[in-house]
Structure formats: structure tokens, C-alpha cells
PDB file of C-alpha atoms in Angstrom:
ATOM      1  CA  GLY V   1     147.299-309.396  93.876  1.00 82.00           C
ATOM      2  CA  ASP V   2     149.512-307.928  91.202  1.00 88.00           C
ATOM      3  CA  SER V   3     151.917-310.226  89.396  1.00 92.00           C
ATOM      4  CA  VAL V   4     154.369-310.223  86.504  1.00 95.00           C
ATOM      5  CA  THR V   5     155.325-313.198  84.359  1.00 96.00           C
ATOM      6  CA  GLN V   6     158.246-313.129  81.987  1.00 95.00           C
ATOM      7  CA  MET V   7     159.890-315.734  79.825  1.00 89.00           C
ATOM      8  CA  GLU V   8     162.516-317.836  81.457  1.00 87.00           C
ATOM      9  CA  GLY V   9     166.075-317.728  80.278  1.00 86.00           C
ATOM     10  CA  PRO V  10     168.758-317.981  79.544  1.00 94.00           C
ATOM     11  CA  VAL V  11     168.344-316.484  76.121  1.00 96.00           C
ATOM     12  CA  THR V  12     171.484-316.916  74.042  1.00 96.00           C
ATOM     13  CA  LEU V  13     171.931-314.819  70.928  1.00 96.00           C
ATOM     14  CA  SER V  14     174.588-313.878  68.448  1.00 97.00           C
ATOM     15  CA  GLU V  15     175.632-310.269  68.089  1.00 97.00           C
ATOM     16  CA  GLU V  16     173.309-308.213  65.848  1.00 96.00           C
ATOM     17  CA  ALA V  17     170.441-310.656  66.371  1.00 97.00           C
ATOM     18  CA  PHE V  18     166.906-309.529  67.239  1.00 97.00           C
ATOM     19  CA  LEU V  19     165.908-309.817  70.885  1.00 97.00           C
ATOM     20  CA  THR V  20     162.418-310.237  72.309  1.00 97.00           C
ATOM     21  CA  ILE V  21     161.636-310.882  75.953  1.00 97.00           C
ATOM     22  CA  ASN V  22     157.992-311.531  76.681  1.00 97.00           C
ATOM     23  CA  CYS V  23     156.309-310.012  79.723  1.00 97.00           C
ATOM     24  CA  THR V  24     152.683-310.225  80.801  1.00 97.00           C
ATOM     25  CA  TYR V  25     151.086-308.831  83.909  1.00 96.00           C
ATOM     26  CA  THR V  26     148.064-309.095  86.149  1.00 94.00           C
ATOM     27  CA  ALA V  27     146.922-306.021  88.007  1.00 90.00           C
ATOM     28  CA  THR V  28     143.673-304.821  89.493  1.00 82.00           C
ATOM     29  CA  GLY V  29     144.581-301.161  89.287  1.00 77.00           C
ATOM     30  CA  TYR V  30     146.226-298.922  86.728  1.00 79.00           C
ATOM     31  CA  PRO V  31     149.844-299.951  86.642  1.00 90.00           C
ATOM     32  CA  SER V  32     152.897-298.273  85.295  1.00 91.00           C
ATOM     33  CA  LEU V  33     155.213-300.761  83.610  1.00 94.00           C
ATOM     34  CA  PHE V  34     158.974-300.929  83.712  1.00 95.00           C
ATOM     35  CA  TRP V  35     161.953-302.825  82.399  1.00 97.00           C
ATOM     36  CA  TYR V  36     165.009-302.939  84.633  1.00 96.00           C
ATOM     37  CA  VAL V  37     168.409-304.311  83.644  1.00 96.00           C
ATOM     38  CA  GLN V  38     171.021-305.807  85.942  1.00 93.00           C
ATOM     39  CA  TYR V  39     174.542-306.029  84.576  1.00 92.00           C
ATOM     40  CA  PRO V  40     176.959-308.437  86.247  1.00 86.00           C
ATOM     41  CA  GLY V  41     178.033-307.172  89.650  1.00 81.00           C
ATOM     42  CA  GLU V  42     175.818-304.093  89.490  1.00 84.00           C
ATOM     43  CA  GLY V  43     172.468-302.976  90.852  1.00 85.00           C
ATOM     44  CA  LEU V  44     169.244-302.803  88.908  1.00 91.00           C
ATOM     45  CA  GLN V  45     168.973-299.888  86.511  1.00 93.00           C
ATOM     46  CA  LEU V  46     165.795-298.558  84.997  1.00 93.00           C
ATOM     47  CA  LEU V  47     165.912-299.250  81.268  1.00 96.00           C
ATOM     48  CA  LEU V  48     162.553-297.870  80.174  1.00 96.00           C
ATOM     49  CA  LYS V  49     159.009-297.323  81.345  1.00 94.00           C
ATOM     50  CA  ALA V  50     155.461-296.667  80.189  1.00 94.00           C
ATOM     51  CA  THR V  51     152.715-295.197  82.310  1.00 90.00           C
ATOM     52  CA  LYS V  52     149.551-295.754  80.283  1.00 90.00           C
ATOM     53  CA  ALA V  53     148.073-297.917  77.559  1.00 92.00           C
ATOM     54  CA  ASP V  54     149.699-297.630  74.115  1.00 94.00           C
ATOM     55  CA  ASP V  55     152.680-295.716  75.503  1.00 95.00           C
ATOM     56  CA  LYS V  56     156.017-296.838  74.102  1.00 97.00           C
ATOM     57  CA  GLY V  57     159.086-296.695  76.288  1.00 96.00           C
ATOM     58  CA  SER V  58     162.482-296.630  74.621  1.00 97.00           C
ATOM     59  CA  ASN V  59     166.120-296.349  75.620  1.00 96.00           C
ATOM     60  CA  LYS V  60     169.483-297.557  74.284  1.00 95.00           C
ATOM     61  CA  GLY V  61     167.813-299.167  71.279  1.00 96.00           C
ATOM     62  CA  PHE V  62     165.348-301.108  73.438  1.00 98.00           C
ATOM     63  CA  GLU V  63     161.602-300.610  73.080  1.00 98.00           C
ATOM     64  CA  ALA V  64     158.471-301.856  74.812  1.00 98.00           C
ATOM     65  CA  THR V  65     154.822-300.941  74.220  1.00 97.00           C
ATOM     66  CA  TYR V  66     152.164-300.987  76.944  1.00 96.00           C
ATOM     67  CA  ARG V  67     149.414-303.255  75.572  1.00 95.00           C
ATOM     68  CA  LYS V  68     146.408-303.134  77.847  1.00 92.00           C
ATOM     69  CA  GLU V  69     144.305-305.456  75.677  1.00 93.00           C
ATOM     70  CA  THR V  70     146.856-308.259  75.982  1.00 95.00           C
ATOM     71  CA  THR V  71     148.249-307.138  79.371  1.00 95.00           C
ATOM     72  CA  SER V  72     151.730-307.289  77.920  1.00 97.00           C
ATOM     73  CA  PHE V  73     154.904-305.221  77.842  1.00 98.00           C
ATOM     74  CA  HIS V  74     157.349-307.145  75.664  1.00 98.00           C
ATOM     75  CA  LEU V  75     160.922-305.875  75.397  1.00 98.00           C
ATOM     76  CA  GLU V  76     162.575-305.735  71.970  1.00 98.00           C
ATOM     77  CA  LYS V  77     165.869-304.705  70.462  1.00 97.00           C
ATOM     78  CA  GLY V  78     166.648-304.932  66.796  1.00 95.00           C
ATOM     79  CA  SER V  79     170.390-305.601  66.968  1.00 95.00           C
ATOM     80  CA  VAL V  80     171.969-306.724  70.218  1.00 97.00           C
ATOM     81  CA  GLN V  81     175.564-306.249  71.256  1.00 96.00           C
ATOM     82  CA  VAL V  82     177.772-308.236  73.584  1.00 96.00           C
ATOM     83  CA  SER V  83     177.396-305.405  76.094  1.00 95.00           C
ATOM     84  CA  ASP V  84     173.647-306.152  76.310  1.00 97.00           C
ATOM     85  CA  SER V  85     174.397-309.358  78.175  1.00 96.00           C
ATOM     86  CA  ALA V  86     172.569-308.952  81.469  1.00 96.00           C
ATOM     87  CA  VAL V  87     169.479-309.984  83.414  1.00 96.00           C
ATOM     88  CA  TYR V  88     166.307-308.139  82.440  1.00 97.00           C
ATOM     89  CA  PHE V  89     163.388-307.674  84.832  1.00 97.00           C
ATOM     90  CA  CYS V  90     159.873-306.642  83.941  1.00 97.00           C
ATOM     91  CA  ALA V  91     158.021-304.851  86.734  1.00 95.00           C
ATOM     92  CA  LEU V  92     154.843-302.973  87.502  1.00 93.00           C
ATOM     93  CA  SER V  93     153.793-300.346  89.960  1.00 89.00           C
ATOM     94  CA  ASP V  94     150.200-299.524  90.772  1.00 79.00           C
ATOM     95  CA  ARG V  95     149.997-295.764  90.453  1.00 69.00           C
ATOM     96  CA  ARG V  96     147.055-295.602  92.798  1.00 67.00           C
ATOM     97  CA  ALA V  97     148.966-297.245  95.612  1.00 65.00           C
ATOM     98  CA  ALA V  98     151.142-295.276  97.955  1.00 62.00           C
ATOM     99  CA  GLY V  99     154.857-295.816  97.881  1.00 65.00           C
ATOM    100  CA  ASN V 100     155.151-296.946  94.266  1.00 73.00           C
ATOM    101  CA  LYS V 101     155.746-300.551  95.289  1.00 81.00           C
ATOM    102  CA  LEU V 102     157.379-302.470  92.463  1.00 89.00           C
ATOM    103  CA  THR V 103     156.286-306.011  91.652  1.00 92.00           C
ATOM    104  CA  PHE V 104     158.927-307.818  89.620  1.00 95.00           C
ATOM    105  CA  GLY V 105     158.960-310.769  87.301  1.00 95.00           C
ATOM    106  CA  GLY V 106     161.524-313.507  87.777  1.00 94.00           C
ATOM    107  CA  GLY V 107     164.075-312.043  85.398  1.00 96.00           C
ATOM    108  CA  THR V 108     165.439-313.235  82.060  1.00 97.00           C
ATOM    109  CA  ARG V 109     169.142-313.738  81.580  1.00 96.00           C
ATOM    110  CA  VAL V 110     170.402-312.720  78.147  1.00 97.00           C
ATOM    111  CA  LEU V 111     173.784-313.795  76.833  1.00 96.00           C
ATOM    112  CA  VAL V 112     175.033-312.254  73.605  1.00 97.00           C
ATOM    113  CA  LYS V 113     177.925-314.021  71.940  1.00 96.00           C
ATOM    114  CA  PRO V 114     180.297-312.306  69.496  1.00 94.00           C
TER     115      PRO V 114
ATOM    116  CA  GLU B   1     176.023-287.666  91.860  1.00 66.00           C
ATOM    117  CA  ALA B   2     176.744-290.720  93.970  1.00 80.00           C
ATOM    118  CA  GLY B   3     174.341-293.599  93.688  1.00 91.00           C
ATOM    119  CA  VAL B   4     172.885-295.766  96.416  1.00 95.00           C
ATOM    120  CA  VAL B   5     175.703-297.197  98.489  1.00 95.00           C
ATOM    121  CA  GLN B   6     175.485-300.529 100.256  1.00 96.00           C
ATOM    122  CA  SER B   7     177.897-302.374 102.453  1.00 96.00           C
ATOM    123  CA  PRO B   8     179.196-304.929 102.769  1.00 97.00           C
ATOM    124  CA  ARG B   9     178.972-306.260  99.226  1.00 95.00           C
ATOM    125  CA  TYR B  10     179.423-309.828 100.396  1.00 96.00           C
ATOM    126  CA  LYS B  11     178.899-311.498 103.733  1.00 97.00           C
ATOM    127  CA  ILE B  12     179.383-315.110 104.780  1.00 97.00           C
ATOM    128  CA  ILE B  13     178.185-316.190 108.203  1.00 97.00           C
ATOM    129  CA  GLU B  14     177.212-319.350 110.004  1.00 97.00           C
ATOM    130  CA  LYS B  15     173.592-320.016 110.828  1.00 95.00           C
ATOM    131  CA  LYS B  16     172.291-318.565 114.061  1.00 96.00           C
ATOM    132  CA  GLN B  17     174.726-315.664 113.834  1.00 97.00           C
ATOM    133  CA  PRO B  18     173.508-312.066 113.545  1.00 97.00           C
ATOM    134  CA  VAL B  19     174.207-309.946 110.475  1.00 97.00           C
ATOM    135  CA  ALA B  20     173.586-306.335 109.497  1.00 97.00           C
ATOM    136  CA  PHE B  21     173.474-304.531 106.181  1.00 97.00           C
ATOM    137  CA  TRP B  22     173.910-300.818 105.672  1.00 97.00           C
ATOM    138  CA  CYS B  23     172.453-298.537 103.027  1.00 97.00           C
ATOM    139  CA  ASN B  24     173.142-294.902 102.194  1.00 97.00           C
ATOM    140  CA  PRO B  25     170.531-293.571  99.763  1.00 96.00           C
ATOM    141  CA  ILE B  26     170.970-290.865  97.181  1.00 94.00           C
ATOM    142  CA  SER B  27     171.124-287.466  98.815  1.00 93.00           C
ATOM    143  CA  GLY B  28     167.687-285.885  99.103  1.00 90.00           C
ATOM    144  CA  HIS B  29     165.768-289.096  98.532  1.00 92.00           C
ATOM    145  CA  ASN B  30     163.044-289.356 101.148  1.00 90.00           C
ATOM    146  CA  THR B  31     161.872-292.854 100.323  1.00 92.00           C
ATOM    147  CA  LEU B  32     164.035-295.873 101.022  1.00 94.00           C
ATOM    148  CA  TYR B  33     163.279-299.504 100.194  1.00 95.00           C
ATOM    149  CA  TRP B  34     164.795-302.817 101.199  1.00 96.00           C
ATOM    150  CA  TYR B  35     164.262-305.730  98.820  1.00 96.00           C
ATOM    151  CA  LEU B  36     165.110-309.415  99.047  1.00 96.00           C
ATOM    152  CA  GLN B  37     166.266-311.132  95.872  1.00 94.00           C
ATOM    153  CA  ASN B  38     166.492-314.901  95.951  1.00 93.00           C
ATOM    154  CA  LEU B  39     168.623-316.641  93.358  1.00 89.00           C
ATOM    155  CA  GLY B  40     166.962-316.657  89.968  1.00 86.00           C
ATOM    156  CA  GLN B  41     164.028-314.546  91.117  1.00 89.00           C
ATOM    157  CA  GLY B  42     162.975-310.940  91.021  1.00 92.00           C
ATOM    158  CA  PRO B  43     163.306-308.652  94.030  1.00 94.00           C
ATOM    159  CA  GLU B  44     160.557-308.639  96.639  1.00 94.00           C
ATOM    160  CA  LEU B  45     159.870-305.684  98.889  1.00 93.00           C
ATOM    161  CA  LEU B  46     160.688-306.145 102.568  1.00 95.00           C
ATOM    162  CA  ILE B  47     160.135-302.659 103.938  1.00 95.00           C
ATOM    163  CA  ARG B  48     159.633-299.094 102.789  1.00 93.00           C
ATOM    164  CA  TYR B  49     160.529-295.924 104.655  1.00 93.00           C
ATOM    165  CA  GLU B  50     159.196-292.440 104.137  1.00 90.00           C
ATOM    166  CA  ASN B  51     161.842-290.361 105.854  1.00 91.00           C
ATOM    167  CA  GLU B  52     162.372-292.114 109.192  1.00 91.00           C
ATOM    168  CA  GLU B  53     158.967-293.804 109.311  1.00 91.00           C
ATOM    169  CA  ALA B  54     158.471-297.409 108.235  1.00 91.00           C
ATOM    170  CA  VAL B  55     155.206-297.118 106.291  1.00 87.00           C
ATOM    171  CA  ASP B  56     155.097-300.588 104.750  1.00 87.00           C
ATOM    172  CA  ASP B  57     156.739-303.484 106.580  1.00 89.00           C
ATOM    173  CA  SER B  58     154.078-306.079 105.877  1.00 86.00           C
ATOM    174  CA  GLN B  59     156.549-308.409 104.128  1.00 88.00           C
ATOM    175  CA  LEU B  60     159.271-308.161 106.764  1.00 92.00           C
ATOM    176  CA  PRO B  61     159.607-311.351 108.888  1.00 90.00           C
ATOM    177  CA  LYS B  62     159.556-309.578 112.194  1.00 90.00           C
ATOM    178  CA  ASP B  63     160.567-312.531 114.288  1.00 94.00           C
ATOM    179  CA  ARG B  64     164.140-312.304 113.052  1.00 96.00           C
ATOM    180  CA  PHE B  65     164.384-309.237 110.807  1.00 96.00           C
ATOM    181  CA  SER B  66     164.524-305.635 111.927  1.00 96.00           C
ATOM    182  CA  ALA B  67     165.306-302.369 110.240  1.00 96.00           C
ATOM    183  CA  GLU B  68     165.847-298.787 111.174  1.00 95.00           C
ATOM    184  CA  ARG B  69     166.380-295.486 109.440  1.00 95.00           C
ATOM    185  CA  LEU B  70     167.581-293.039 112.019  1.00 84.00           C
ATOM    186  CA  LYS B  71     167.398-289.373 111.020  1.00 86.00           C
ATOM    187  CA  GLY B  72     165.729-290.359 107.785  1.00 85.00           C
ATOM    188  CA  VAL B  73     168.949-290.935 105.856  1.00 92.00           C
ATOM    189  CA  ASP B  74     170.999-294.108 106.252  1.00 96.00           C
ATOM    190  CA  SER B  75     169.309-297.382 106.993  1.00 97.00           C
ATOM    191  CA  THR B  76     170.313-300.681 108.550  1.00 97.00           C
ATOM    192  CA  LEU B  77     168.683-304.055 108.010  1.00 97.00           C
ATOM    193  CA  LYS B  78     169.432-306.731 110.587  1.00 97.00           C
ATOM    194  CA  ILE B  79     168.841-310.465 110.790  1.00 97.00           C
ATOM    195  CA  GLN B  80     169.137-312.216 114.125  1.00 96.00           C
ATOM    196  CA  PRO B  81     169.554-315.136 114.112  1.00 96.00           C
ATOM    197  CA  ALA B  82     170.262-315.925 110.464  1.00 96.00           C
ATOM    198  CA  GLU B  83     168.941-319.134 108.927  1.00 96.00           C
ATOM    199  CA  LEU B  84     170.138-321.082 105.903  1.00 96.00           C
ATOM    200  CA  GLY B  85     167.140-319.862 103.902  1.00 95.00           C
ATOM    201  CA  ASP B  86     168.202-316.252 104.366  1.00 96.00           C
ATOM    202  CA  SER B  87     170.963-316.699 101.800  1.00 97.00           C
ATOM    203  CA  ALA B  88     170.074-314.153  99.121  1.00 96.00           C
ATOM    204  CA  VAL B  89     170.908-310.693  97.824  1.00 95.00           C
ATOM    205  CA  TYR B  90     169.564-307.794  99.861  1.00 97.00           C
ATOM    206  CA  LEU B  91     168.935-304.712  97.751  1.00 96.00           C
ATOM    207  CA  CYS B  92     168.440-301.160  98.883  1.00 96.00           C
ATOM    208  CA  ALA B  93     166.726-298.577  96.692  1.00 95.00           C
ATOM    209  CA  SER B  94     165.728-294.962  97.094  1.00 93.00           C
ATOM    210  CA  SER B  95     163.483-292.459  95.374  1.00 90.00           C
ATOM    211  CA  LEU B  96     162.604-288.814  95.740  1.00 86.00           C
ATOM    212  CA  GLY B  97     159.121-289.701  96.889  1.00 75.00           C
ATOM    213  CA  GLY B  98     155.700-288.776  95.671  1.00 67.00           C
ATOM    214  CA  ARG B  99     153.879-290.423  92.803  1.00 60.00           C
ATOM    215  CA  ALA B 100     155.277-288.013  90.240  1.00 59.00           C
ATOM    216  CA  ARG B 101     158.858-288.774  91.234  1.00 57.00           C
ATOM    217  CA  ASN B 102     158.683-292.489  91.618  1.00 70.00           C
ATOM    218  CA  GLU B 103     161.784-293.816  89.868  1.00 82.00           C
ATOM    219  CA  GLN B 104     163.641-296.097  92.223  1.00 89.00           C
ATOM    220  CA  PHE B 105     167.429-296.189  92.120  1.00 91.00           C
ATOM    221  CA  PHE B 106     169.031-299.412  93.307  1.00 93.00           C
ATOM    222  CA  GLY B 107     172.276-300.116  95.058  1.00 94.00           C
ATOM    223  CA  PRO B 108     174.526-303.035  94.069  1.00 92.00           C
ATOM    224  CA  GLY B 109     173.179-305.210  96.861  1.00 94.00           C
ATOM    225  CA  THR B 110     174.688-307.310  99.636  1.00 96.00           C
ATOM    226  CA  ARG B 111     175.062-310.986  98.852  1.00 96.00           C
ATOM    227  CA  LEU B 112     174.537-312.997 102.029  1.00 97.00           C
ATOM    228  CA  THR B 113     175.613-316.623 102.347  1.00 97.00           C
ATOM    229  CA  VAL B 114     174.542-318.505 105.450  1.00 97.00           C
ATOM    230  CA  LEU B 115     176.456-321.730 106.090  1.00 96.00           C
TER     231      LEU B 115
END
């Protein structure tokens, strides 16, 4: 079945540092790929997405590129802020399947210190 | 526009007691999802509704879990009786439906603690 693997946290950074969170996936179909963010005490929010190979999703300074050859969708941000402290989830959805079921990775907690 | 509303936000019960969670999706969203999120893990789908019909409940432990979505709007997820291993966050999400409108919007979740 489909699966998502992402680097374990916590990842602790200083403000303005470069952030990378690795995500790789296994899927038999043609997945769309997503990054969700969960701020403390809040629900998951869609951060960015990509629906086909070589697409780049971007939002709030975060970027991720759909790499079919390496089955990866790594999240990057060039200069993090304290407000980026959250848990980040990589996920996929098989576009051929009904219902757009999301398969999530285990999440990566990011802590940005001032 | 109001987001997905869930209540209660927190619930503490003793094992073998029943518990229920309520979800109000975003207005107009036909598809509703219940997810289970164990500590330190990503959410896992329990059940998906298209309007009032449960179209994917393959991951729902039917011996103790039940769900309903009367009138295709609000939904309730119930556990009876609760076990210690049910301690987790229960997330509700909704989407417009259809493959072209597949973004899921999540509620804040209900954190259940079973003692």
C-alpha cells in the first residue's frame, strides 16, 4: 500500500536558519503530494501541494518539489522564524482513488529559537 | 467563513465508559472524514462520508466504534466501551468533494484520555 516516510524530529533551529525536512513516499498509483502544518493547539492546515512530477508547491516562504525519480517531496525554507515552530506532516493522495484518502507521514516537530 | 468545528476539545474518561465526539463541517462540504492521530504519529483515516453515506469505513474498529452523519451535515463518532489504547486525538475534516476539489480542511481535534 501507499506510505510516507519523513525525518524524525525534533528539529531545533535558530531564527533565520535554513530548514529542510525530508519526505519520501511509496505509491502504486499517481499521487498528489502535500505538506500540512499543525501549530500548537490548532488543526492541520494545508501548507502546499504538488499534483504531478516536477511541480513545485510554495507558500509562506516554504517550497517543495515533486521528484518522481527519487520519490521525494522535501520541504525547504530559506530563513525560518519563531512563528514557524510547529509539526509538519508530509502526505499523499492517490488521485485515481475515490475520496482523496490522505496517507500521512509521522510528522516532524520543528522548534525555532530566537 | 467558519472552519470545521469539533467538540469537546478535551475529554477524560475511565476505561469501559462510552464517549462521543461531534463534528460540524464547513458549510457546503459534502465529504466528511474522521481521523485518528496517535501521539507522535500522523493521522489515519477511520471513516469517510459522502453526504450521509459512509463510503469507506474499512479502518473503523466496528466492535466498539460507530459513526453517523444524519442529514449529511454534522457527524458523531462514538466509542463504547473505551479502552486505554483509545487515548489519542480524533480529527474531523471536510472537503467539497470530487477529485478536482479535494483539499481537506481539518478541525482542531478532540483529545481523548482514557484512564
